Amino acid sequence: MTAIREMKPEDLAWVTELERLCFSDPWSETLLAEALAQPLDRLWVAEEEGRPAGYFDLRIVAGEGELMRIAVAPGFRGRGLGRKLMEKLAETARENGAQEITLEVRASNAPAIALYKSMGFQTEAVRKGYYASPAEDALIMWRRRG
Ligand SMILES: CC(C)(COP(=O)(O)OP(=O)(O)OC[C@H]1O[C@@H](n2cnc3c(N)ncnc32)[C@H](O)[C@@H]1OP(=O)(O)O)[C@@H](O)C(=O)NCCC(=O)NCCS
């Protein structure tokens, strides 16, 4: 049974650990706490059978959504949680008046790119050498419909 709910300060420790497991440039607990306190950012977590399993951070500025982060813990991947988080993200954007959503993704991140395309995102630009450690291009994707 999956539950998707708004992130709370009590979730900071495990989301910080999730960041370390999922990214080569993980967000620190301080940065996550700042995002949580930031009214422009909407952070939601997914729990599977009561266990923490994933999260996203959507920032909404001037009627546009930006996906800042999404991650599912390695042991919970491939069973639809990422898609459920993306559906909640799209709903959250809509509810906050953001018809369009953008994101940046590493060009080699095939699972994430496949998920985004299946959710209606299209690549509109490539930023050469945008990422460090390891150096890589970024795809800039947009979902133009609400
Ligand atoms: C991207 C990520 C969130 C997907 O989470 P997930 O729970 O495994 O995704 P789901 O099981 O909901 O799969 C949804 C879709 O993603 C794509 N996908 C997931 N895993 C995939 C894989 N290994 N290879 C290719 N496509 C994959 C598929 O399109 C899939 O749809 P389908 O099941 O109908 O084929 C997860 O892989 C992750 O946390 N990655 C590390 C962090 C990250 O890269 N975040 C994105 C940064 S921009």
PDB file of N, CA, C and O and ligand atoms in Angstrom, residues 22-23 70-73 76-84 104-106 109-112 114-116 118, ligand 1:
ATOM      1  N   CYS A  22      20.873   8.338  -3.827  1.00  0.00           N
ATOM      2  CA  CYS A  22      20.361   8.495  -5.198  1.00  0.00           C
ATOM      3  C   CYS A  22      21.145   9.455  -6.082  1.00  0.00           C
ATOM      4  O   CYS A  22      21.006   9.391  -7.304  1.00  0.00           O
ATOM      5  N   PHE A  23      21.919  10.363  -5.511  1.00  0.00           N
ATOM      6  CA  PHE A  23      22.547  11.399  -6.339  1.00  0.00           C
ATOM      7  C   PHE A  23      24.049  11.519  -6.084  1.00  0.00           C
ATOM      8  O   PHE A  23      24.509  11.315  -4.948  1.00  0.00           O
ATOM      9  N   ILE A  70      13.498  14.532  -7.705  1.00  0.00           N
ATOM     10  CA  ILE A  70      12.609  13.385  -7.496  1.00  0.00           C
ATOM     11  C   ILE A  70      13.503  12.169  -7.297  1.00  0.00           C
ATOM     12  O   ILE A  70      14.512  12.026  -8.005  1.00  0.00           O
ATOM     13  N   ALA A  71      13.155  11.335  -6.350  1.00  0.00           N
ATOM     14  CA  ALA A  71      13.967  10.139  -6.111  1.00  0.00           C
ATOM     15  C   ALA A  71      13.123   9.057  -5.455  1.00  0.00           C
ATOM     16  O   ALA A  71      12.253   9.345  -4.628  1.00  0.00           O
ATOM     17  N   VAL A  72      13.401   7.832  -5.866  1.00  0.00           N
ATOM     18  CA  VAL A  72      12.809   6.650  -5.233  1.00  0.00           C
ATOM     19  C   VAL A  72      13.983   5.810  -4.729  1.00  0.00           C
ATOM     20  O   VAL A  72      14.982   5.629  -5.443  1.00  0.00           O
ATOM     21  N   ALA A  73      13.896   5.309  -3.509  1.00  0.00           N
ATOM     22  CA  ALA A  73      14.992   4.509  -2.931  1.00  0.00           C
ATOM     23  C   ALA A  73      15.246   3.289  -3.808  1.00  0.00           C
ATOM     24  O   ALA A  73      14.306   2.687  -4.339  1.00  0.00           O
ATOM     25  N   PHE A  76      13.025   0.210  -3.904  1.00  0.00           N
ATOM     26  CA  PHE A  76      11.596   0.406  -4.205  1.00  0.00           C
ATOM     27  C   PHE A  76      11.349   0.771  -5.669  1.00  0.00           C
ATOM     28  O   PHE A  76      10.227   1.077  -6.042  1.00  0.00           O
ATOM     29  N   ARG A  77      12.404   0.750  -6.465  1.00  0.00           N
ATOM     30  CA  ARG A  77      12.234   1.199  -7.864  1.00  0.00           C
ATOM     31  C   ARG A  77      11.554   0.130  -8.726  1.00  0.00           C
ATOM     32  O   ARG A  77      11.553  -1.049  -8.378  1.00  0.00           O
ATOM     33  N   GLY A  78      11.003   0.591  -9.862  1.00  0.00           N
ATOM     34  CA  GLY A  78      10.447  -0.332 -10.842  1.00  0.00           C
ATOM     35  C   GLY A  78       9.090  -0.899 -10.468  1.00  0.00           C
ATOM     36  O   GLY A  78       8.649  -1.891 -11.030  1.00  0.00           O
ATOM     37  N   ARG A  79       8.441  -0.270  -9.483  1.00  0.00           N
ATOM     38  CA  ARG A  79       7.083  -0.753  -9.144  1.00  0.00           C
ATOM     39  C   ARG A  79       6.055   0.371  -9.108  1.00  0.00           C
ATOM     40  O   ARG A  79       5.071   0.312  -8.374  1.00  0.00           O
ATOM     41  N   GLY A  80       6.320   1.413  -9.896  1.00  0.00           N
ATOM     42  CA  GLY A  80       5.287   2.428 -10.097  1.00  0.00           C
ATOM     43  C   GLY A  80       5.306   3.606  -9.132  1.00  0.00           C
ATOM     44  O   GLY A  80       4.485   4.513  -9.267  1.00  0.00           O
ATOM     45  N   LEU A  81       6.269   3.606  -8.201  1.00  0.00           N
ATOM     46  CA  LEU A  81       6.281   4.711  -7.229  1.00  0.00           C
ATOM     47  C   LEU A  81       6.681   6.040  -7.866  1.00  0.00           C
ATOM     48  O   LEU A  81       6.106   7.090  -7.561  1.00  0.00           O
ATOM     49  N   GLY A  82       7.672   5.992  -8.754  1.00  0.00           N
ATOM     50  CA  GLY A  82       8.115   7.214  -9.442  1.00  0.00           C
ATOM     51  C   GLY A  82       6.952   7.834 -10.205  1.00  0.00           C
ATOM     52  O   GLY A  82       6.741   9.054 -10.172  1.00  0.00           O
ATOM     53  N   ARG A  83       6.183   6.966 -10.873  1.00  0.00           N
ATOM     54  CA  ARG A  83       5.028   7.484 -11.629  1.00  0.00           C
ATOM     55  C   ARG A  83       3.989   8.094 -10.681  1.00  0.00           C
ATOM     56  O   ARG A  83       3.431   9.163 -10.953  1.00  0.00           O
ATOM     57  N   LYS A  84       3.742   7.446  -9.555  1.00  0.00           N
ATOM     58  CA  LYS A  84       2.761   7.998  -8.600  1.00  0.00           C
ATOM     59  C   LYS A  84       3.222   9.365  -8.090  1.00  0.00           C
ATOM     60  O   LYS A  84       2.425  10.285  -7.926  1.00  0.00           O
ATOM     61  N   GLU A 104      15.366  19.632 -15.405  1.00  0.00           N
ATOM     62  CA  GLU A 104      16.660  19.334 -16.016  1.00  0.00           C
ATOM     63  C   GLU A 104      17.021  17.912 -15.649  1.00  0.00           C
ATOM     64  O   GLU A 104      16.803  17.502 -14.508  1.00  0.00           O
ATOM     65  N   VAL A 105      17.596  17.187 -16.610  1.00  0.00           N
ATOM     66  CA  VAL A 105      17.965  15.801 -16.317  1.00  0.00           C
ATOM     67  C   VAL A 105      19.259  15.458 -17.038  1.00  0.00           C
ATOM     68  O   VAL A 105      19.497  15.935 -18.157  1.00  0.00           O
ATOM     69  N   ARG A 106      20.090  14.649 -16.381  1.00  0.00           N
ATOM     70  CA  ARG A 106      21.318  14.182 -17.024  1.00  0.00           C
ATOM     71  C   ARG A 106      20.972  13.397 -18.291  1.00  0.00           C
ATOM     72  O   ARG A 106      20.078  12.525 -18.254  1.00  0.00           O
ATOM     73  N   ASN A 109      20.451   9.641 -18.065  1.00  0.00           N
ATOM     74  CA  ASN A 109      19.533   9.093 -17.053  1.00  0.00           C
ATOM     75  C   ASN A 109      18.279   8.507 -17.720  1.00  0.00           C
ATOM     76  O   ASN A 109      17.180   9.065 -17.671  1.00  0.00           O
ATOM     77  N   ALA A 110      18.475   7.342 -18.363  1.00  0.00           N
ATOM     78  CA  ALA A 110      17.409   6.745 -19.175  1.00  0.00           C
ATOM     79  C   ALA A 110      16.125   6.465 -18.377  1.00  0.00           C
ATOM     80  O   ALA A 110      15.031   6.764 -18.882  1.00  0.00           O
ATOM     81  N   PRO A 111      16.190   5.916 -17.147  1.00  0.00           N
ATOM     82  CA  PRO A 111      14.934   5.661 -16.436  1.00  0.00           C
ATOM     83  C   PRO A 111      14.130   6.941 -16.209  1.00  0.00           C
ATOM     84  O   PRO A 111      12.914   6.975 -16.457  1.00  0.00           O
ATOM     85  N   ALA A 112      14.805   8.008 -15.754  1.00  0.00           N
ATOM     86  CA  ALA A 112      14.090   9.264 -15.488  1.00  0.00           C
ATOM     87  C   ALA A 112      13.542   9.860 -16.784  1.00  0.00           C
ATOM     88  O   ALA A 112      12.385  10.306 -16.828  1.00  0.00           O
ATOM     89  N   ALA A 114      12.675   8.331 -19.531  1.00  0.00           N
ATOM     90  CA  ALA A 114      11.519   7.532 -19.983  1.00  0.00           C
ATOM     91  C   ALA A 114      10.280   7.880 -19.163  1.00  0.00           C
ATOM     92  O   ALA A 114       9.173   8.033 -19.699  1.00  0.00           O
ATOM     93  N   LEU A 115      10.478   8.036 -17.845  1.00  0.00           N
ATOM     94  CA  LEU A 115       9.344   8.408 -16.977  1.00  0.00           C
ATOM     95  C   LEU A 115       8.796   9.775 -17.386  1.00  0.00           C
ATOM     96  O   LEU A 115       7.579   9.950 -17.553  1.00  0.00           O
ATOM     97  N   TYR A 116       9.672  10.744 -17.581  1.00  0.00           N
ATOM     98  CA  TYR A 116       9.216  12.103 -17.917  1.00  0.00           C
ATOM     99  C   TYR A 116       8.480  12.112 -19.266  1.00  0.00           C
ATOM    100  O   TYR A 116       7.429  12.738 -19.404  1.00  0.00           O
ATOM    101  N   SER A 118       6.881   9.699 -20.650  1.00  0.00           N
ATOM    102  CA  SER A 118       5.577   9.039 -20.514  1.00  0.00           C
ATOM    103  C   SER A 118       4.573   9.932 -19.784  1.00  0.00           C
ATOM    104  O   SER A 118       3.374   9.708 -19.851  1.00  0.00           O
TER     105      SER A 118
HETATM  106  C1  LIG B   1      13.714   8.023 -11.964  1.00  0.00           C
HETATM  107  C2  LIG B   1      13.111   7.285 -10.784  1.00  0.00           C
HETATM  108  C3  LIG B   1      12.487   8.306  -9.826  1.00  0.00           C
HETATM  109  C4  LIG B   1      12.009   6.342 -11.291  1.00  0.00           C
HETATM  110  O1  LIG B   1      11.356   5.760 -10.155  1.00  0.00           O
HETATM  111  P1  LIG B   1      10.642   4.308 -10.236  1.00  0.00           P
HETATM  112  O2  LIG B   1       9.798   4.183  -9.016  1.00  0.00           O
HETATM  113  O3  LIG B   1      11.631   3.250 -10.478  1.00  0.00           O
HETATM  114  O4  LIG B   1       9.725   4.478 -11.523  1.00  0.00           O
HETATM  115  P2  LIG B   1       8.406   3.648 -11.894  1.00  0.00           P
HETATM  116  O5  LIG B   1       8.529   2.238 -11.393  1.00  0.00           O
HETATM  117  O6  LIG B   1       7.214   4.419 -11.481  1.00  0.00           O
HETATM  118  O7  LIG B   1       8.507   3.618 -13.473  1.00  0.00           O
HETATM  119  C5  LIG B   1       7.884   4.650 -14.236  1.00  0.00           C
HETATM  120  C6  LIG B   1       8.492   4.697 -15.619  1.00  0.00           C
HETATM  121  O8  LIG B   1       9.869   5.072 -15.529  1.00  0.00           O
HETATM  122  C7  LIG B   1      10.597   4.437 -16.579  1.00  0.00           C
HETATM  123  N1  LIG B   1      11.601   3.548 -15.994  1.00  0.00           N
HETATM  124  C8  LIG B   1      11.697   3.189 -14.685  1.00  0.00           C
HETATM  125  N2  LIG B   1      12.792   2.414 -14.517  1.00  0.00           N
HETATM  126  C9  LIG B   1      13.371   2.294 -15.725  1.00  0.00           C
HETATM  127  C10 LIG B   1      14.550   1.646 -16.192  1.00  0.00           C
HETATM  128  N3  LIG B   1      15.346   0.957 -15.366  1.00  0.00           N
HETATM  129  N4  LIG B   1      14.874   1.768 -17.504  1.00  0.00           N
HETATM  130  C11 LIG B   1      14.093   2.481 -18.349  1.00  0.00           C
HETATM  131  N5  LIG B   1      12.959   3.129 -17.956  1.00  0.00           N
HETATM  132  C12 LIG B   1      12.608   3.022 -16.675  1.00  0.00           C
HETATM  133  C13 LIG B   1       9.580   3.660 -17.396  1.00  0.00           C
HETATM  134  O9  LIG B   1       9.087   4.521 -18.403  1.00  0.00           O
HETATM  135  C14 LIG B   1       8.511   3.391 -16.363  1.00  0.00           C
HETATM  136  O10 LIG B   1       7.255   3.174 -16.934  1.00  0.00           O
HETATM  137  P3  LIG B   1       6.734   1.664 -17.221  1.00  0.00           P
HETATM  138  O11 LIG B   1       6.840   0.942 -15.915  1.00  0.00           O
HETATM  139  O12 LIG B   1       5.342   1.879 -17.697  1.00  0.00           O
HETATM  140  O13 LIG B   1       7.673   1.121 -18.244  1.00  0.00           O
HETATM  141  C15 LIG B   1      14.176   6.417 -10.050  1.00  0.00           C
HETATM  142  O14 LIG B   1      14.835   5.623 -11.007  1.00  0.00           O
HETATM  143  C16 LIG B   1      15.199   7.199  -9.267  1.00  0.00           C
HETATM  144  O15 LIG B   1      14.981   7.590  -8.123  1.00  0.00           O
HETATM  145  N6  LIG B   1      16.381   7.450  -9.850  1.00  0.00           N
HETATM  146  C17 LIG B   1      17.478   8.112  -9.123  1.00  0.00           C
HETATM  147  C18 LIG B   1      17.212   9.571  -8.912  1.00  0.00           C
HETATM  148  C19 LIG B   1      17.028  10.294 -10.220  1.00  0.00           C
HETATM  149  O16 LIG B   1      17.730  10.040 -11.187  1.00  0.00           O
HETATM  150  N7  LIG B   1      16.082  11.236 -10.235  1.00  0.00           N
HETATM  151  C20 LIG B   1      15.821  12.046 -11.390  1.00  0.00           C
HETATM  152  C21 LIG B   1      16.780  13.183 -11.428  1.00  0.00           C
HETATM  153  S1  LIG B   1      16.382  14.338 -12.710  1.00  0.00           S
END
